[in-house]
Coordinates of N, CA and C in Angstrom, one line a residue:
Chain G
D13 N 7.7 -11.5 -8.9 CA 6.8 -11.4 -8.0 C 5.8 -12.6 -8.4
A14 N 5.0 -13.1 -7.4 CA 3.8 -13.9 -7.9 C 2.6 -13.3 -7.9
K15 N 1.6 -13.7 -9.2 CA 0.6 -12.7 -9.3 C -0.4 -12.9 -9.0
T16 N -1.5 -11.9 -8.5 CA -2.7 -12.3 -7.4 C -4.2 -11.7 -9.2
T17 N -5.1 -12.6 -8.9 CA -6.1 -11.5 -9.6 C -7.4 -11.6 -8.7
Q18 N -8.1 -10.4 -9.1 CA -9.1 -10.1 -8.3 C -10.1 -9.4 -9.1
P19 N -11.8 -10.1 -8.8 CA -12.5 -9.4 -9.5 C -12.1 -7.8 -9.8
N20 N -12.3 -7.2 -10.3 CA -12.0 -5.2 -10.5 C -13.3 -4.8 -9.5
S21 N -14.5 -5.1 -9.3 CA -15.6 -4.8 -8.5 C -16.6 -6.0 -8.0
M22 N -17.1 -5.5 -6.9 CA -18.0 -6.1 -6.6 C -19.0 -5.0 -5.8
E23 N -20.1 -5.5 -5.5 CA -21.4 -4.5 -4.5 C -21.7 -5.6 -3.7
S24 N -22.0 -4.8 -2.6 CA -22.7 -5.3 -1.9 C -23.6 -4.8 -0.5
N25 N -24.9 -5.0 0.2 CA -25.8 -4.7 0.9 C -25.2 -4.1 2.6
E26 N -25.6 -3.0 3.0 CA -24.6 -3.1 4.5 C -25.6 -4.0 5.6
E27 N -24.6 -4.5 6.5 CA -25.0 -5.2 7.4 C -25.0 -6.6 7.0
E28 N -24.8 -7.0 5.5 CA -24.2 -8.2 5.1 C -23.1 -8.6 5.3
P29 N -22.8 -9.8 4.8 CA -21.3 -10.4 4.6 C -20.8 -10.1 3.3
V30 N -19.5 -10.0 3.2 CA -18.9 -9.7 1.8 C -17.9 -10.9 2.0
H31 N -17.9 -11.1 0.8 CA -16.5 -12.6 0.5 C -15.8 -12.2 -0.7
L32 N -14.7 -11.5 -0.4 CA -13.7 -10.6 -1.5 C -12.9 -11.9 -2.0
P33 N -12.8 -12.3 -3.4 CA -12.0 -13.7 -3.6 C -10.9 -13.2 -4.0
C34 N -9.8 -13.9 -4.1 CA -8.2 -13.7 -4.8 C -7.7 -15.0 -5.2
N35 N -7.3 -14.8 -6.5 CA -6.5 -16.2 -7.4 C -5.1 -16.1 -7.4
H36 N -4.3 -17.1 -6.6 CA -3.2 -16.8 -6.6 C -2.6 -18.3 -7.1
S37 N -2.6 -18.4 -8.2 CA -2.3 -20.5 -8.6 C -0.7 -20.2 -8.8
T38 N 0.0 -19.3 -9.0 CA 1.7 -19.5 -8.9 C 1.9 -19.2 -7.3
I39 N 1.2 -19.3 -6.3 CA 1.9 -19.3 -5.1 C 3.3 -19.9 -4.3
S40 N 4.1 -19.3 -4.4 CA 5.6 -20.1 -3.8 C 4.9 -20.9 -2.3
G41 N 5.6 -22.0 -1.6 CA 5.6 -22.2 -0.4 C 5.8 -20.9 0.7
T42 N 6.5 -20.2 0.2 CA 7.2 -19.1 1.1 C 6.5 -17.9 1.3
D43 N 5.4 -17.8 0.3 CA 4.5 -16.4 0.1 C 2.9 -16.6 1.2
Y44 N 3.2 -15.1 1.4 CA 2.4 -14.8 2.9 C 1.3 -14.5 2.0
I45 N 0.0 -14.7 2.1 CA -1.0 -13.6 1.6 C -1.4 -12.6 2.8
H46 N -1.5 -11.2 2.2 CA -1.7 -10.1 2.7 C -3.2 -9.7 1.8
W47 N -3.5 -8.8 3.0 CA -4.7 -7.9 2.8 C -4.8 -6.8 2.9
Y48 N -4.4 -5.7 2.3 CA -5.0 -4.0 2.7 C -5.8 -3.8 1.9
R49 N -6.6 -2.6 2.7 CA -7.3 -1.8 1.9 C -6.9 -0.2 1.8
Q50 N -8.1 0.6 0.7 CA -7.6 2.0 0.3 C -8.9 2.5 0.7
L51 N -9.5 3.3 1.4 CA -10.0 4.3 1.7 C -10.2 5.2 0.7
P52 N -11.2 5.8 0.2 CA -11.1 6.8 -0.8 C -10.5 7.9 0.0
S53 N -9.4 8.7 -0.5 CA -8.6 9.7 -0.5 C -7.7 9.4 0.6
Q54 N -7.4 8.4 0.9 CA -6.4 7.6 2.2 C -5.4 6.7 1.8
G55 N -4.2 6.4 2.2 CA -3.2 5.8 2.0 C -3.9 4.1 2.7
P56 N -3.2 3.2 1.5 CA -3.9 1.8 2.2 C -3.4 1.3 4.1
E57 N -4.3 1.0 4.1 CA -3.8 0.7 5.5 C -4.0 -1.4 5.3
Y58 N -3.4 -2.0 6.5 CA -3.5 -3.5 6.3 C -4.6 -3.9 7.3
V59 N -5.0 -5.0 6.9 CA -6.4 -5.5 7.0 C -6.6 -6.9 8.0
I60 N -5.5 -7.9 6.8 CA -5.0 -9.1 7.6 C -4.1 -10.1 7.1
H61 N -3.3 -10.8 7.4 CA -2.5 -11.9 6.3 C -2.1 -13.1 7.1
G62 N -2.0 -14.1 6.1 CA -2.0 -15.7 6.7 C -1.5 -16.6 6.1
L63 N -0.8 -17.7 6.0 CA -0.2 -18.4 5.4 C -1.1 -19.7 4.9
T64 N -1.4 -20.5 5.3 CA -1.8 -21.8 5.5 C -3.2 -21.7 6.3
S65 N -3.3 -21.4 7.5 CA -4.5 -21.8 7.9 C -5.2 -20.2 7.9
N66 N -6.6 -20.7 8.4 CA -7.6 -19.1 8.0 C -7.1 -18.8 9.3
V67 N -7.6 -17.6 9.7 CA -7.1 -16.1 10.3 C -8.3 -15.2 10.6
N68 N -8.3 -14.7 11.8 CA -9.1 -13.8 11.9 C -8.6 -13.1 12.9
N69 N -9.1 -11.7 12.3 CA -9.0 -10.4 13.5 C -10.2 -9.3 13.7
R70 N -9.7 -8.7 13.7 CA -11.4 -7.8 14.5 C -12.1 -7.1 13.3
M71 N -10.8 -6.9 11.8 CA -11.5 -6.5 10.8 C -12.1 -7.2 10.2
A72 N -11.1 -8.8 10.1 CA -11.7 -9.5 8.8 C -11.9 -10.9 9.2
S73 N -11.7 -12.1 8.4 CA -10.9 -13.4 8.4 C -10.7 -13.8 7.1
L74 N -9.9 -14.6 7.0 CA -9.0 -14.7 5.8 C -9.1 -16.5 6.0
A75 N -10.1 -17.1 4.8 CA -10.0 -18.1 4.3 C -9.0 -18.9 3.1
I76 N -8.4 -19.2 3.3 CA -7.2 -19.6 2.5 C -7.5 -21.5 1.8
A77 N -7.6 -21.7 0.7 CA -7.9 -22.8 0.1 C -6.7 -23.7 1.0
E78 N -7.0 -24.9 0.8 CA -6.2 -26.0 1.3 C -4.9 -26.2 -0.2
D79 N -5.2 -25.9 -1.2 CA -3.6 -26.0 -1.7 C -3.1 -24.2 -1.8
R80 N -4.1 -23.6 -1.1 CA -3.1 -21.9 -1.4 C -3.0 -21.1 -2.5
K81 N -4.0 -22.2 -3.8 CA -3.9 -21.2 -5.0 C -4.9 -19.9 -4.8
S82 N -5.9 -19.8 -3.8 CA -6.6 -18.9 -3.7 C -7.3 -18.3 -2.7
S83 N -7.7 -17.5 -1.7 CA -8.0 -17.1 -0.5 C -9.2 -15.8 -0.8
T84 N -10.0 -16.1 0.6 CA -10.9 -15.2 0.3 C -10.6 -14.2 1.7
L85 N -11.1 -13.0 1.5 CA -11.3 -12.3 2.5 C -12.9 -11.9 2.9
I86 N -13.2 -12.4 4.1 CA -14.7 -12.0 4.6 C -14.5 -10.7 5.5
L87 N -15.6 -9.9 5.0 CA -16.2 -8.9 6.5 C -17.6 -9.4 6.6
H88 N -17.7 -9.7 7.7 CA -18.6 -10.3 8.2 C -19.6 -9.6 8.3
R89 N -20.0 -8.3 8.2 CA -21.2 -7.3 8.7 C -20.8 -5.8 7.9
A90 N -20.5 -6.1 6.3 CA -20.2 -4.9 5.8 C -21.1 -2.8 6.6
T91 N -20.2 -2.5 6.6 CA -21.0 -0.9 7.1 C -20.5 -0.3 5.7
L92 N -20.8 0.7 5.5 CA -20.5 2.0 4.9 C -19.0 2.0 4.8
R93 N -18.9 2.3 6.2 CA -17.0 2.8 6.1 C -16.3 1.5 5.6
D94 N -16.9 0.1 5.1 CA -15.9 -0.5 4.5 C -16.0 -0.1 2.6
A95 N -16.7 0.7 2.3 CA -16.3 0.9 0.8 C -14.8 1.4 0.8
A96 N -14.1 0.6 -0.2 CA -13.0 0.8 -0.6 C -12.2 -0.2 -1.4
V97 N -10.9 0.1 -1.9 CA -10.4 -0.8 -2.7 C -9.7 -2.0 -2.3
Y98 N -10.0 -3.6 -2.1 CA -8.9 -4.1 -1.3 C -8.2 -5.0 -2.2
Y99 N -6.8 -4.8 -1.9 CA -5.9 -5.3 -2.4 C -5.3 -6.6 -1.7
C100 N -5.2 -8.1 -2.8 CA -4.8 -9.1 -2.4 C -3.2 -9.4 -2.7
I101 N -2.3 -9.2 -1.8 CA -0.9 -9.2 -2.0 C 0.1 -10.4 -1.6
L102 N 0.5 -11.2 -2.5 CA 1.6 -12.1 -2.1 C 2.9 -11.6 -1.1
S103 N 3.7 -11.7 -0.5 CA 4.9 -11.2 -0.4 C 5.5 -12.5 0.4
R104 N 6.8 -12.2 0.8 CA 7.7 -13.3 1.5 C 7.8 -11.9 2.8
L105 N 8.1 -12.6 4.1 CA 8.4 -11.9 5.1 C 9.9 -11.8 5.5
Q106 N 10.6 -12.5 4.8 CA 12.3 -12.1 5.0 C 12.3 -11.4 3.8
G107 N 13.5 -10.8 4.3 CA 14.3 -9.2 3.2 C 13.5 -8.1 2.6
A108 N 13.2 -7.9 1.7 CA 13.0 -6.6 1.4 C 11.9 -5.8 2.2
Q109 N 10.5 -6.5 2.3 CA 9.6 -6.3 3.1 C 8.8 -5.6 2.0
K110 N 8.7 -5.8 0.9 CA 8.5 -5.1 -0.1 C 6.9 -5.3 -0.5
L111 N 5.7 -4.3 -0.9 CA 4.6 -5.0 -1.2 C 4.5 -4.2 -2.5
V112 N 4.0 -5.3 -3.5 CA 3.5 -5.0 -4.9 C 1.9 -5.0 -5.2
F113 N 1.8 -4.4 -5.1 CA 0.0 -4.2 -5.4 C -0.4 -4.3 -6.9
G114 N -1.5 -5.2 -7.0 CA -2.2 -5.1 -8.0 C -3.3 -4.0 -8.2
Q115 N -4.2 -4.3 -8.9 CA -5.4 -3.6 -9.5 C -6.6 -3.3 -8.6
G116 N -6.5 -4.9 -7.8 CA -7.8 -4.7 -6.5 C -8.6 -5.3 -7.0
T117 N -9.9 -4.9 -5.8 CA -11.0 -5.0 -6.4 C -11.9 -3.8 -5.2
R118 N -12.5 -3.1 -6.3 CA -13.2 -2.0 -5.7 C -14.6 -2.4 -4.9
L119 N -15.2 -2.5 -3.8 CA -16.0 -3.0 -3.2 C -17.0 -1.4 -3.2
T120 N -18.1 -1.8 -3.2 CA -19.2 -0.8 -3.1 C -20.7 -1.6 -2.1
I121 N -20.7 -0.1 -1.2 CA -21.2 -1.2 0.0 C -23.0 -0.1 -0.2
N122 N -24.0 -1.1 -0.5 CA -25.2 0.2 -0.6 C -26.1 -0.1 0.8
P123 N -26.1 1.4 1.1 CA -27.3 1.2 2.3 C -28.5 0.4 2.5
Chain F
S4 N 1.4 0.2 15.7 CA 1.2 0.9 15.1 C 2.1 1.9 14.8
A5 N 2.2 2.4 13.4 CA 2.7 4.3 13.2 C 2.5 4.7 13.0
V6 N 1.9 6.2 13.2 CA 1.5 7.1 12.2 C 2.4 7.9 11.5
I7 N 2.1 8.3 10.3 CA 3.0 8.7 9.6 C 1.9 10.1 9.4
S8 N 3.0 11.3 8.5 CA 2.5 12.5 8.1 C 3.0 12.7 7.3
Q9 N 2.5 13.2 6.4 CA 3.1 13.8 4.8 C 3.1 14.8 4.7
K10 N 3.7 15.7 4.6 CA 3.4 17.1 3.7 C 4.0 17.8 2.7
P11 N 3.7 18.6 1.7 CA 2.4 19.1 1.8 C 1.0 18.3 1.5
S12 N -0.5 18.2 2.0 CA -0.7 16.7 1.7 C -1.6 17.2 -0.1
R13 N -1.1 18.4 -0.7 CA -1.2 18.5 -2.2 C -0.7 20.4 -2.8
D14 N -0.1 20.0 -4.1 CA 0.3 21.0 -4.6 C 0.2 21.2 -5.8
I15 N 0.0 22.1 -6.6 CA 0.0 22.6 -7.8 C 1.1 23.1 -8.2
C16 N 1.8 22.7 -9.4 CA 3.1 23.1 -9.6 C 3.2 23.0 -11.1
Q17 N 4.7 23.9 -11.4 CA 4.6 24.5 -13.0 C 5.6 23.0 -13.3
R18 N 5.4 22.8 -14.6 CA 6.6 22.1 -15.5 C 7.9 22.5 -15.1
G19 N 8.8 21.8 -15.1 CA 10.0 21.9 -15.0 C 10.7 22.3 -13.5
T20 N 9.6 22.5 -13.0 CA 10.4 23.0 -10.8 C 10.3 21.4 -10.1
S21 N 10.7 21.6 -8.9 CA 10.8 20.2 -8.0 C 9.7 20.4 -6.8
L22 N 9.5 19.2 -6.9 CA 9.0 19.6 -5.1 C 9.2 18.6 -4.1
T23 N 9.5 18.7 -3.2 CA 10.0 17.8 -2.1 C 9.1 17.7 -0.9
I24 N 8.5 16.7 -1.2 CA 7.8 16.0 -0.1 C 8.3 15.3 1.2
Q25 N 7.7 15.6 2.5 CA 8.3 15.3 3.3 C 7.5 14.2 4.5
C26 N 7.7 13.4 4.9 CA 7.8 11.8 5.7 C 8.1 11.9 7.2
Q27 N 6.9 12.2 8.0 CA 6.9 12.2 9.3 C 6.4 11.2 10.0
V28 N 7.3 10.2 11.0 CA 6.7 8.8 11.4 C 6.8 9.5 12.7
D29 N 5.8 9.3 13.5 CA 5.3 9.7 15.4 C 6.9 8.5 15.9
S30 N 7.1 7.7 15.4 CA 8.2 6.7 16.1 C 9.0 6.0 15.6
Q31 N 10.3 5.5 16.1 CA 11.3 4.8 15.2 C 11.0 3.6 14.4
V32 N 11.2 3.5 13.1 CA 10.7 2.9 11.9 C 11.7 1.6 11.7
T33 N 11.9 0.5 11.1 CA 13.3 -0.1 10.5 C 12.8 0.5 9.3
M34 N 12.0 0.5 8.3 CA 11.8 0.2 6.9 C 10.9 1.7 6.8
M35 N 11.5 2.5 5.3 CA 10.7 3.3 5.1 C 10.7 3.3 3.2
F36 N 9.5 3.5 2.7 CA 8.9 3.3 1.3 C 8.5 4.4 0.8
W37 N 9.0 4.9 -0.6 CA 8.1 5.7 -1.4 C 7.4 5.2 -2.7
Y38 N 6.0 5.5 -2.6 CA 5.0 5.0 -3.6 C 4.2 5.9 -4.5
R39 N 4.3 5.7 -5.6 CA 3.6 6.5 -7.0 C 1.8 5.6 -7.0
Q40 N 1.0 7.1 -6.9 CA -0.2 6.4 -7.6 C -0.8 6.9 -8.6
Q41 N -0.9 6.9 -10.1 CA -0.9 7.9 -10.8 C -2.7 7.2 -11.1
P42 N -3.6 8.4 -11.6 CA -4.6 8.6 -11.5 C -5.7 7.6 -11.8
G43 N -6.3 6.9 -11.4 CA -7.1 5.9 -11.7 C -6.2 4.4 -11.4
Q44 N -5.2 4.7 -11.1 CA -4.3 3.0 -10.6 C -4.1 3.1 -9.6
S45 N -3.4 1.5 -9.2 CA -3.1 1.1 -8.3 C -1.1 1.6 -7.9
L46 N -1.2 1.2 -6.7 CA 0.6 1.6 -6.1 C 1.6 0.9 -7.1
T47 N 2.5 1.7 -7.1 CA 4.3 1.8 -7.5 C 4.7 1.9 -6.7
L48 N 5.5 0.9 -6.5 CA 6.8 1.4 -5.6 C 8.1 1.9 -6.0
I49 N 8.3 3.1 -5.5 CA 9.8 4.1 -6.3 C 10.7 3.3 -5.9
A50 N 11.3 2.9 -4.2 CA 12.2 3.3 -3.8 C 11.9 2.7 -2.5
T51 N 13.0 2.1 -1.6 CA 13.1 2.2 -0.6 C 13.9 2.7 0.1
A52 N 13.3 3.7 1.1 CA 14.9 4.9 1.8 C 15.6 4.1 2.7
N53 N 16.7 4.5 2.8 CA 17.8 3.6 3.5 C 18.2 4.8 4.4
Q54 N 18.4 4.2 5.8 CA 19.0 5.3 6.4 C 20.3 5.2 6.4
G55 N 20.8 6.7 6.7 CA 22.3 7.1 6.1 C 22.9 6.3 5.0
S56 N 22.1 6.1 3.9 CA 22.5 5.6 2.8 C 21.9 5.9 1.7
E57 N 22.5 5.3 0.4 CA 21.3 5.9 -0.7 C 20.5 4.8 -0.7
A58 N 19.1 5.1 -1.3 CA 18.1 4.9 -1.5 C 18.0 3.7 -2.5
T59 N 17.2 2.5 -2.1 CA 17.1 1.4 -3.4 C 16.0 1.9 -3.9
Y60 N 16.0 1.8 -5.7 CA 15.3 2.2 -6.6 C 14.8 1.1 -7.4
E61 N 13.4 1.1 -7.7 CA 12.8 -0.2 -8.4 C 13.2 -0.1 -9.9
S62 N 13.0 -0.9 -11.0 CA 13.1 -0.5 -12.3 C 12.4 0.3 -12.8
G63 N 12.9 1.2 -13.5 CA 12.3 2.7 -14.0 C 12.3 3.8 -13.1
F64 N 12.8 3.9 -12.1 CA 12.8 4.7 -11.6 C 14.5 5.1 -11.0
V65 N 14.8 6.2 -11.6 CA 16.6 7.0 -11.2 C 16.4 7.7 -10.0
I66 N 17.4 7.9 -9.7 CA 18.0 8.8 -8.8 C 17.9 10.3 -9.0
D67 N 18.4 10.5 -10.2 CA 18.0 12.0 -10.8 C 16.8 12.8 -10.3
K68 N 15.9 11.5 -11.2 CA 14.4 12.1 -10.9 C 13.6 12.2 -9.7
F69 N 13.6 11.1 -8.6 CA 13.4 11.1 -7.9 C 14.7 11.1 -6.5
P70 N 15.4 11.8 -5.9 CA 16.3 11.9 -4.9 C 15.8 11.9 -3.8
I71 N 16.1 11.0 -3.0 CA 15.3 10.5 -1.3 C 16.4 10.2 -0.3
S72 N 15.8 11.6 0.5 CA 16.8 10.9 1.8 C 16.3 10.6 2.7
R73 N 16.8 9.9 3.9 CA 16.5 9.8 5.3 C 17.5 9.9 6.2
P74 N 17.7 11.0 6.6 CA 18.7 11.2 7.4 C 18.5 10.2 9.0
N75 N 17.1 10.0 9.4 CA 17.0 9.1 10.7 C 16.3 8.5 10.7
L76 N 15.6 7.6 11.6 CA 14.5 6.9 11.8 C 13.8 7.1 11.7
T77 N 13.2 8.3 11.6 CA 11.7 8.8 12.0 C 11.5 10.1 10.5
F78 N 12.2 10.6 9.7 CA 12.3 10.7 8.9 C 12.5 10.6 7.3
S79 N 11.5 11.2 5.9 CA 12.3 10.7 4.9 C 11.8 11.8 4.0
T80 N 12.6 12.4 2.9 CA 11.6 12.7 2.2 C 12.0 12.1 0.7
L81 N 11.5 12.6 -0.4 CA 11.3 12.5 -1.9 C 10.9 13.9 -2.3
T82 N 11.5 13.7 -3.8 CA 11.9 15.3 -4.5 C 11.5 14.5 -5.5
V83 N 10.2 15.0 -6.3 CA 10.3 15.2 -7.5 C 10.7 16.3 -8.7
S84 N 11.9 16.0 -9.2 CA 12.7 16.8 -9.4 C 12.6 17.0 -11.7
N85 N 12.3 18.0 -11.6 CA 12.1 18.8 -13.1 C 11.2 18.3 -14.0
M86 N 9.8 18.4 -12.9 CA 8.7 18.0 -13.2 C 7.7 18.3 -14.5
S87 N 7.1 17.1 -15.0 CA 6.5 17.3 -16.2 C 4.9 16.7 -15.7
P88 N 4.1 17.2 -16.6 CA 2.8 16.7 -16.5 C 2.4 15.3 -16.0
E89 N 2.9 14.6 -16.4 CA 3.3 13.3 -16.4 C 3.6 12.5 -14.9
D90 N 4.0 13.3 -14.1 CA 4.6 13.3 -12.8 C 2.9 13.4 -11.4
S91 N 2.0 14.4 -12.6 CA 1.0 13.8 -11.9 C 0.7 13.1 -10.9
S92 N 0.3 12.6 -9.9 CA 0.3 11.4 -8.9 C -0.3 11.8 -7.5
I93 N -0.2 10.7 -7.1 CA -0.4 10.7 -5.4 C 0.7 10.1 -5.0
Y94 N 1.7 10.9 -4.4 CA 3.0 9.9 -3.9 C 2.3 10.0 -2.2
L95 N 3.0 8.5 -1.9 CA 3.2 7.6 -0.7 C 3.7 7.5 0.1
C96 N 3.9 7.6 1.5 CA 5.2 7.4 1.7 C 4.9 6.2 2.8
S97 N 5.1 5.2 2.9 CA 5.0 4.2 4.1 C 5.9 3.6 4.7
A98 N 5.7 2.7 6.1 CA 6.9 2.5 7.3 C 6.8 1.2 7.8
V99 N 7.6 0.2 8.3 CA 7.6 -1.0 9.1 C 8.1 -0.5 10.1
N100 N 7.6 -0.7 11.0 CA 8.6 -0.7 12.3 C 8.7 -1.9 12.8
H101 N 9.5 -1.7 14.0 CA 10.1 -3.0 14.5 C 9.2 -4.3 14.9
G102 N 7.5 -3.9 15.5 CA 6.7 -4.6 15.9 C 5.9 -5.6 14.9
S103 N 6.4 -4.7 13.3 CA 5.6 -5.1 12.2 C 6.8 -5.5 11.5
L104 N 8.3 -5.8 11.4 CA 8.7 -5.8 10.6 C 8.6 -7.4 11.2
G105 N 8.8 -8.0 9.7 CA 8.7 -9.8 9.5 C 7.4 -10.2 9.4
K106 N 6.4 -9.3 9.6 CA 5.1 -9.7 9.4 C 4.8 -9.0 8.0
N107 N 5.9 -7.4 7.2 CA 5.1 -7.0 6.0 C 4.2 -6.7 6.5
I108 N 4.1 -5.8 7.5 CA 2.6 -4.9 7.9 C 3.1 -3.6 7.8
Q109 N 2.5 -2.8 6.5 CA 2.9 -1.3 5.8 C 2.1 -0.1 6.7
Y110 N 2.4 0.6 7.4 CA 1.7 1.9 8.0 C 2.2 2.8 6.9
F111 N 0.6 3.3 6.2 CA 1.0 4.9 5.3 C 0.2 5.6 5.5
G112 N 1.0 7.0 4.9 CA 0.4 8.6 5.3 C -0.8 8.3 4.5
A113 N -1.2 9.3 4.7 CA -2.4 9.9 3.4 C -2.1 10.3 2.0
G114 N -0.9 10.1 1.9 CA -0.3 10.6 0.6 C -0.7 12.1 0.1
T115 N 0.4 12.5 -0.8 CA 0.6 14.1 -1.3 C 0.0 14.1 -2.8
R116 N -1.3 14.8 -3.0 CA -1.1 14.9 -4.3 C -1.0 16.0 -5.1
L117 N -0.3 15.4 -6.1 CA 0.5 16.2 -7.2 C 0.1 16.3 -8.2
S118 N -0.2 17.9 -8.6 CA -0.6 18.1 -10.1 C 0.4 19.4 -11.1
V119 N 1.1 18.6 -12.0 CA 1.8 19.7 -12.6 C 1.3 20.1 -13.5
L120 N 1.6 21.2 -13.9 CA 0.7 21.8 -15.4 C 2.0 22.3 -16.2

């Protein structure tokens, strides 16, 4: 499985935008970029995924570099509830549907 | 989406004993998975629970230690056998339903926090 690299931790202020980076220089053409987050004492939850084009949903936006070697998860207006560990994961949609979790980025939101 | 319930939510066990963790989904799902999250670490996939057949284990995990059952499309169990303190972890169940199949969107339970003394 292709590897992703994320900062161990980031900090932001409430009601400000947050940009969470992810490097995936060995991504293959069939790898989708998925983001999950894990709130304290909970299981992970799906945030967003994309292949080449930028994606938006009610939770976040995903900006994918043109060469696909990096991506950024954007939380437009962080709230205290967004404090979590964010995981950037590469996966292929066919076949095993497995997720390989890295260490993720621990996001702290200051009030 | 799918709502996943795990039982028990936490347990404290003695070494050498076994614990069976249950995972119940509120709707029929295509695939179910079991993960382990050791203290302060990320999640590691243990196995894919296959309905009506033997589970598919990842490297480093064996059936004798982590037997898994999946008798139908909404339920699975994971047993942690002959426990040692090194098995102290959070064990999580996840599922992929028909609507999320092909998108690799997994829904997770809250996990079972296991402490082995």
